[in-house]
Tab-separated table of C-alpha atoms in Angstrom:
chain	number	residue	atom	x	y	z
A	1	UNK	CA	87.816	95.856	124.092
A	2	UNK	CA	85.220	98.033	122.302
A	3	UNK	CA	82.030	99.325	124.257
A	4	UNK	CA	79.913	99.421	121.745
A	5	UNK	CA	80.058	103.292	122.070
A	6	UNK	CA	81.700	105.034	118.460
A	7	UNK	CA	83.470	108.383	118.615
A	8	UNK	CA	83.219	110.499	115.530
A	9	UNK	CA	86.252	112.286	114.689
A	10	UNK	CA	86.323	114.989	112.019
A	11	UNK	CA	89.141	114.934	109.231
A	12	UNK	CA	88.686	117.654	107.313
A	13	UNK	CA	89.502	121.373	107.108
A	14	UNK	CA	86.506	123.669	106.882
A	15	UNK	CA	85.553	125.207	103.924
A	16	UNK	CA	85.976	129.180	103.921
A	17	UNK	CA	85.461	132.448	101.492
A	18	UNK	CA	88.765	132.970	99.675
A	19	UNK	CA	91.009	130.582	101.682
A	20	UNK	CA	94.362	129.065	100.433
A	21	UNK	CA	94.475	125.287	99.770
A	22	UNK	CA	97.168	124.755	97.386
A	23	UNK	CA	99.458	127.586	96.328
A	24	UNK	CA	98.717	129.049	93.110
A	25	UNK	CA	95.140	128.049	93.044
A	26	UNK	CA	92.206	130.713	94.084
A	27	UNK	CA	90.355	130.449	96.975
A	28	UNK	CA	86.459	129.527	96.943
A	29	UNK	CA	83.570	132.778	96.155
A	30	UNK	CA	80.848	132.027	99.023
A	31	UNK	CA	77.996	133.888	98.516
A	32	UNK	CA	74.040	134.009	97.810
A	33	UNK	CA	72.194	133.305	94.968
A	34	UNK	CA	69.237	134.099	96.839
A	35	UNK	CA	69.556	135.976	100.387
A	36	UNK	CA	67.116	135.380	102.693
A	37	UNK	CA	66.193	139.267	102.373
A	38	UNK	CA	65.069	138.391	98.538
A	39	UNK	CA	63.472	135.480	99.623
A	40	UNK	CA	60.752	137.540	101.526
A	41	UNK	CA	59.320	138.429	98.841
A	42	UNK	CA	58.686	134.818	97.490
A	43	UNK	CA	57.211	133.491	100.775
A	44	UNK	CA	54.252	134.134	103.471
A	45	UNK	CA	55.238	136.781	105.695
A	46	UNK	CA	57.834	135.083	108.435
A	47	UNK	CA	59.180	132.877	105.939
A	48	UNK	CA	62.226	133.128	103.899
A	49	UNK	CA	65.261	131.017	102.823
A	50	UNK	CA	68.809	131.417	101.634
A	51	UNK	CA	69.999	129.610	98.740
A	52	UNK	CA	73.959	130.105	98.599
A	53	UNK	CA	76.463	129.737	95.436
A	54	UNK	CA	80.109	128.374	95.731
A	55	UNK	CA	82.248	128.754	93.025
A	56	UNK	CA	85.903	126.823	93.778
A	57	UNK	CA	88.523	124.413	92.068
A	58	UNK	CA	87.805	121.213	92.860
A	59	UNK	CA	91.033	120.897	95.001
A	60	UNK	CA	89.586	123.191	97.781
A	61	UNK	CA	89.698	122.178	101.425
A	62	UNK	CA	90.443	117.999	102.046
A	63	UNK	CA	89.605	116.420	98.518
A	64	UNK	CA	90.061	113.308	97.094
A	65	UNK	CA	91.684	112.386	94.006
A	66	UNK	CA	90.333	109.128	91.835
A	67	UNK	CA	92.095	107.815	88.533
A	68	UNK	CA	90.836	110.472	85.458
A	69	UNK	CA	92.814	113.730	87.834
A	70	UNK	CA	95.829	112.414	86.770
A	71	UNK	CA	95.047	109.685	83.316
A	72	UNK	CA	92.892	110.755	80.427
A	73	UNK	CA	90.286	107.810	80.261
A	74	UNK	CA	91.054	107.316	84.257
A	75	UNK	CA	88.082	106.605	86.291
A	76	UNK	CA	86.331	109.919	87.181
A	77	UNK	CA	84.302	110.313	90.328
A	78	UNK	CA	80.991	109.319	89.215
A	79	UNK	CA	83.020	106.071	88.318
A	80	UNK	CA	84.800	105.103	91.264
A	81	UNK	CA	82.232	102.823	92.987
A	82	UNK	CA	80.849	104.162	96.135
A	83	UNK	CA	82.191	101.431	98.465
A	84	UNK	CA	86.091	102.966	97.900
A	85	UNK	CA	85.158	105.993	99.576
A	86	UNK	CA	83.100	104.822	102.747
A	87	UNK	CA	83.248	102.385	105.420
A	88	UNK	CA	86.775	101.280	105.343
A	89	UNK	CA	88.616	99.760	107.700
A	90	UNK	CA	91.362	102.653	109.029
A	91	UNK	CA	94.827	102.508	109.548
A	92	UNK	CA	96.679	105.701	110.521
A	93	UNK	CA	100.784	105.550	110.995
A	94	UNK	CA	102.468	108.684	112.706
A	95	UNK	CA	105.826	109.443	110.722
A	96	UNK	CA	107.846	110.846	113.992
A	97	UNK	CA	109.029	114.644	114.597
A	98	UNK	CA	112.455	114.664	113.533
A	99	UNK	CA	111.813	111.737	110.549
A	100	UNK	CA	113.336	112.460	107.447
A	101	UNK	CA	110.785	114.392	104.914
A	102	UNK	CA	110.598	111.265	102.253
A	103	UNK	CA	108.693	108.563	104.101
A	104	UNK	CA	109.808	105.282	102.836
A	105	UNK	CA	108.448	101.923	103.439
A	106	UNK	CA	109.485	101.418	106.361
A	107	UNK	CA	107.097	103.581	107.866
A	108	UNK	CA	104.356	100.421	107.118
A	109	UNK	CA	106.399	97.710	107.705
A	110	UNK	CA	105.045	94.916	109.149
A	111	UNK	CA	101.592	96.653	109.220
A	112	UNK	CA	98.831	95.045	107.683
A	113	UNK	CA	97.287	97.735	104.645
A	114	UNK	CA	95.550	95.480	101.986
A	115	UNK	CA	91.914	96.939	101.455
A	116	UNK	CA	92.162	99.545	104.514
A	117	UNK	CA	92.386	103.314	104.259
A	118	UNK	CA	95.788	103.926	105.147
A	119	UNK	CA	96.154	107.517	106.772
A	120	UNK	CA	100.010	109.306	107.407
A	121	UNK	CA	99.891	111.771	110.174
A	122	UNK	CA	102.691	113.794	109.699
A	123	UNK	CA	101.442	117.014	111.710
A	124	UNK	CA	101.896	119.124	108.966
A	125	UNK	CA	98.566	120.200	109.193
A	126	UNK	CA	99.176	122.526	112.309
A	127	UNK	CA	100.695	125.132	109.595
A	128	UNK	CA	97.278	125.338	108.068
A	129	UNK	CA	96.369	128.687	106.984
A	130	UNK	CA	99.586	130.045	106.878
A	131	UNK	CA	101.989	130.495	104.571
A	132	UNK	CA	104.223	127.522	105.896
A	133	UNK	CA	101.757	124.679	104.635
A	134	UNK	CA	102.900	125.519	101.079
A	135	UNK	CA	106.136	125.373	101.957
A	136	UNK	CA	108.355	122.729	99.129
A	137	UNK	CA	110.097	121.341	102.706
A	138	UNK	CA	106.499	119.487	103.476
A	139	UNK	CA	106.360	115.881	104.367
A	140	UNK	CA	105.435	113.235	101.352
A	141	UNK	CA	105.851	109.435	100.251
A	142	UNK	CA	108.420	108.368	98.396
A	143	UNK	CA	108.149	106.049	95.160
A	144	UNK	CA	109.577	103.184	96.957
A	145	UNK	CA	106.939	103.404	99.914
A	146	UNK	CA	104.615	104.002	96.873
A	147	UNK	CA	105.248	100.684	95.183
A	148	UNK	CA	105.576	99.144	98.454
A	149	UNK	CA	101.703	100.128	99.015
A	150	UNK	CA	100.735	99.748	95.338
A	151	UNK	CA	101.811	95.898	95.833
A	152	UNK	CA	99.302	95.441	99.067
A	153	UNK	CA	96.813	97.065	97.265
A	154	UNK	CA	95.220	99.473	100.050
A	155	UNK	CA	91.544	101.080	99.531
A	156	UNK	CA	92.858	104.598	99.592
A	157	UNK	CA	95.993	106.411	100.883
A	158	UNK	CA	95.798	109.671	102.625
A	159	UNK	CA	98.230	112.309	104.060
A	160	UNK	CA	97.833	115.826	106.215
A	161	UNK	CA	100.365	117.103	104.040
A	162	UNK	CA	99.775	119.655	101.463
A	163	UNK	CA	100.763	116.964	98.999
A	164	UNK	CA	101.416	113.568	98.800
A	165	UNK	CA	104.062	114.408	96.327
A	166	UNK	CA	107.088	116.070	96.511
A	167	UNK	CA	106.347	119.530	95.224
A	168	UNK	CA	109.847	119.800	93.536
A	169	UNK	CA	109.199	116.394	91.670
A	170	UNK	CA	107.056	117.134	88.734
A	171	UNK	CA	107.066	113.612	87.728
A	172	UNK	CA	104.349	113.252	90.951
A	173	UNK	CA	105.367	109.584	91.763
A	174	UNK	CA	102.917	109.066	94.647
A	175	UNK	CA	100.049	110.031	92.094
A	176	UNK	CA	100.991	108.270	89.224
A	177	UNK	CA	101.539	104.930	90.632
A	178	UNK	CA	98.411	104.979	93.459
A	179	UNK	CA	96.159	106.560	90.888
A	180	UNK	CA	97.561	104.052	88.488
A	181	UNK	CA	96.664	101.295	90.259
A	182	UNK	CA	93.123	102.408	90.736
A	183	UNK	CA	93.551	103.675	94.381
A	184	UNK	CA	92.594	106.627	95.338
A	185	UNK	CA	94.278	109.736	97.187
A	186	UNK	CA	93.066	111.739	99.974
A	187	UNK	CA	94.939	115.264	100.922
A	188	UNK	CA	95.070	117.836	103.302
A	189	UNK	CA	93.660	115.664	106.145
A	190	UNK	CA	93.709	117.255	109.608
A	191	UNK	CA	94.007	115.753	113.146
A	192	UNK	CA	94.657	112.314	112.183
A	193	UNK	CA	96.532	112.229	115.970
A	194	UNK	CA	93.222	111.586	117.170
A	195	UNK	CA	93.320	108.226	115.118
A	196	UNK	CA	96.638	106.812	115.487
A	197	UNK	CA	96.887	103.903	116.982
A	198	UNK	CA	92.778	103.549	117.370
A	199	UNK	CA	90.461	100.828	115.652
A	200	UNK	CA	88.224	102.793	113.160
A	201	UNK	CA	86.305	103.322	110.205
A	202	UNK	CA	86.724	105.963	107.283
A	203	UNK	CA	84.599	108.245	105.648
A	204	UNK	CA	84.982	110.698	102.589
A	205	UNK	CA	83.006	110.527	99.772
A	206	UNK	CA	83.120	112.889	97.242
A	207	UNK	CA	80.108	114.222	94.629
A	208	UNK	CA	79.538	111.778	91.881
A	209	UNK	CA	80.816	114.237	88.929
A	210	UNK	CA	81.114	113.187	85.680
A	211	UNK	CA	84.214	114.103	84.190
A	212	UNK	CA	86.085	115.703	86.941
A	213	UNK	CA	88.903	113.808	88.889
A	214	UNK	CA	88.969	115.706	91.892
A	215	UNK	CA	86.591	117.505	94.535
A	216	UNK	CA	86.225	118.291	98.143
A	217	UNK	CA	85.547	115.482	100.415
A	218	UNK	CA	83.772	115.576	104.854
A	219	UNK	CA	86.627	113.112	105.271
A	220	UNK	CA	85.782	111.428	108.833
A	221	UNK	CA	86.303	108.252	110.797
A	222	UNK	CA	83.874	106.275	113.224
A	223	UNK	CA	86.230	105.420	116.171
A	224	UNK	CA	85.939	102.316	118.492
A	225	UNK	CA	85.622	103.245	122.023
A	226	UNK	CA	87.449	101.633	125.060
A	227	UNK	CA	86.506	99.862	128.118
């Protein structure tokens, strides 16, 4: 039984000069457009400001993906309304060690997803910032547990993996038929253990940008707390 009492769990990867996301795609250039030594010069003596520049794909960090990333004429971000992004009821399922690396439906069975956010916690996020999280033997849905979840019609569907597609399939099943179906996609989540199995609310809006279909996301959930 809840407290009242909400713990706020972070579920995203921070944000860092020249990281690796996704293989093959440069890291983000962090730096100033005005330092705060510049700004000096601007400002009464004792005051000064940085203003900083970040130039980055949009699939940098934890993003989310809406319809136009993967459809010409899809919904693009500033399109998507606001209320698929924030304050949805959560549902995270743990696929478990061992589990084969396609996760069919059977993973949600019996589990109620229609309008939540539906989170997989795989673990693969521990191998972030190394090499290993690229690696093609990373965790991902299969089509059937796609059109299994496509049917139920979820808010948005989000892994830990590096992506929700299997990297050898260039036919990107899990994309095509969630994105499809208007729903978005949330990747490279990290420490969804801390929500499995816990009553909570999710968080992880993106920028309203006009003709993009992807960008970085503070992906986050508001957790009940316990008696």
């Amino acid at each position: 039984m809840s407290d009242g009492k909400r713990d706020l769990v972070d579920l995203s990867h921070v944000v860092r000069e020249g990281m690796t996301t996704y293989p093959g795609l440069p890291g983000p250039v962090i730096e100033d457009h005005l330092s705060r030594v510049d700004s000096r010069g601007r400002y009464a003596p004792g005051t000064e400001f940085q203003i900083g520049r970040i130039t980055l794909v949009a699939n940098t960090g934890t993003y989310v993906d809406v319809p136009f990333h993967r459809f010409d004429g899809g919904a693009d971000l500033s399109e998507v309304p606001l209320a698929r992004f924030v304050d949805l009821e959560g549902l995270a399922i743990s696929v478990p060690a061992g589990s084969p690396r396609s996760i069919g439906p059977e993973a949600f069975e019996g589990l109620e997803v229609t309008d939540r956010a539906v989170l997989v916690h795989t673990g693969w996020d521990r191998h972030w910032g190394t090499d290993a999280y690229g690696d093609a033997e990373h965790p991902f849905l299969s089509a059937a547990a796609v059109d299994w979840l496509v049917e139920r019609r979820p808010a948005v569907v989000g892994i830990d993996s590096v992506n929700i597609d299997d990297l050898a399939d260039l036919t990107r099943p899990a994309h095509t038929g969630l994105l499809r179906a208007g729903i978005p996609v949330v990747e490279h989540l990290s420490g969804l253990d801390r929500v499995v199995g816990r009553e909570f609310r999710f968080h992880a809006a993106p920028l309203a940008v006009a003709g993009m279909g992807t960008f970085s996301v503070r992906a986050y959930a508001l957790v009940d707390g316990q008696d």
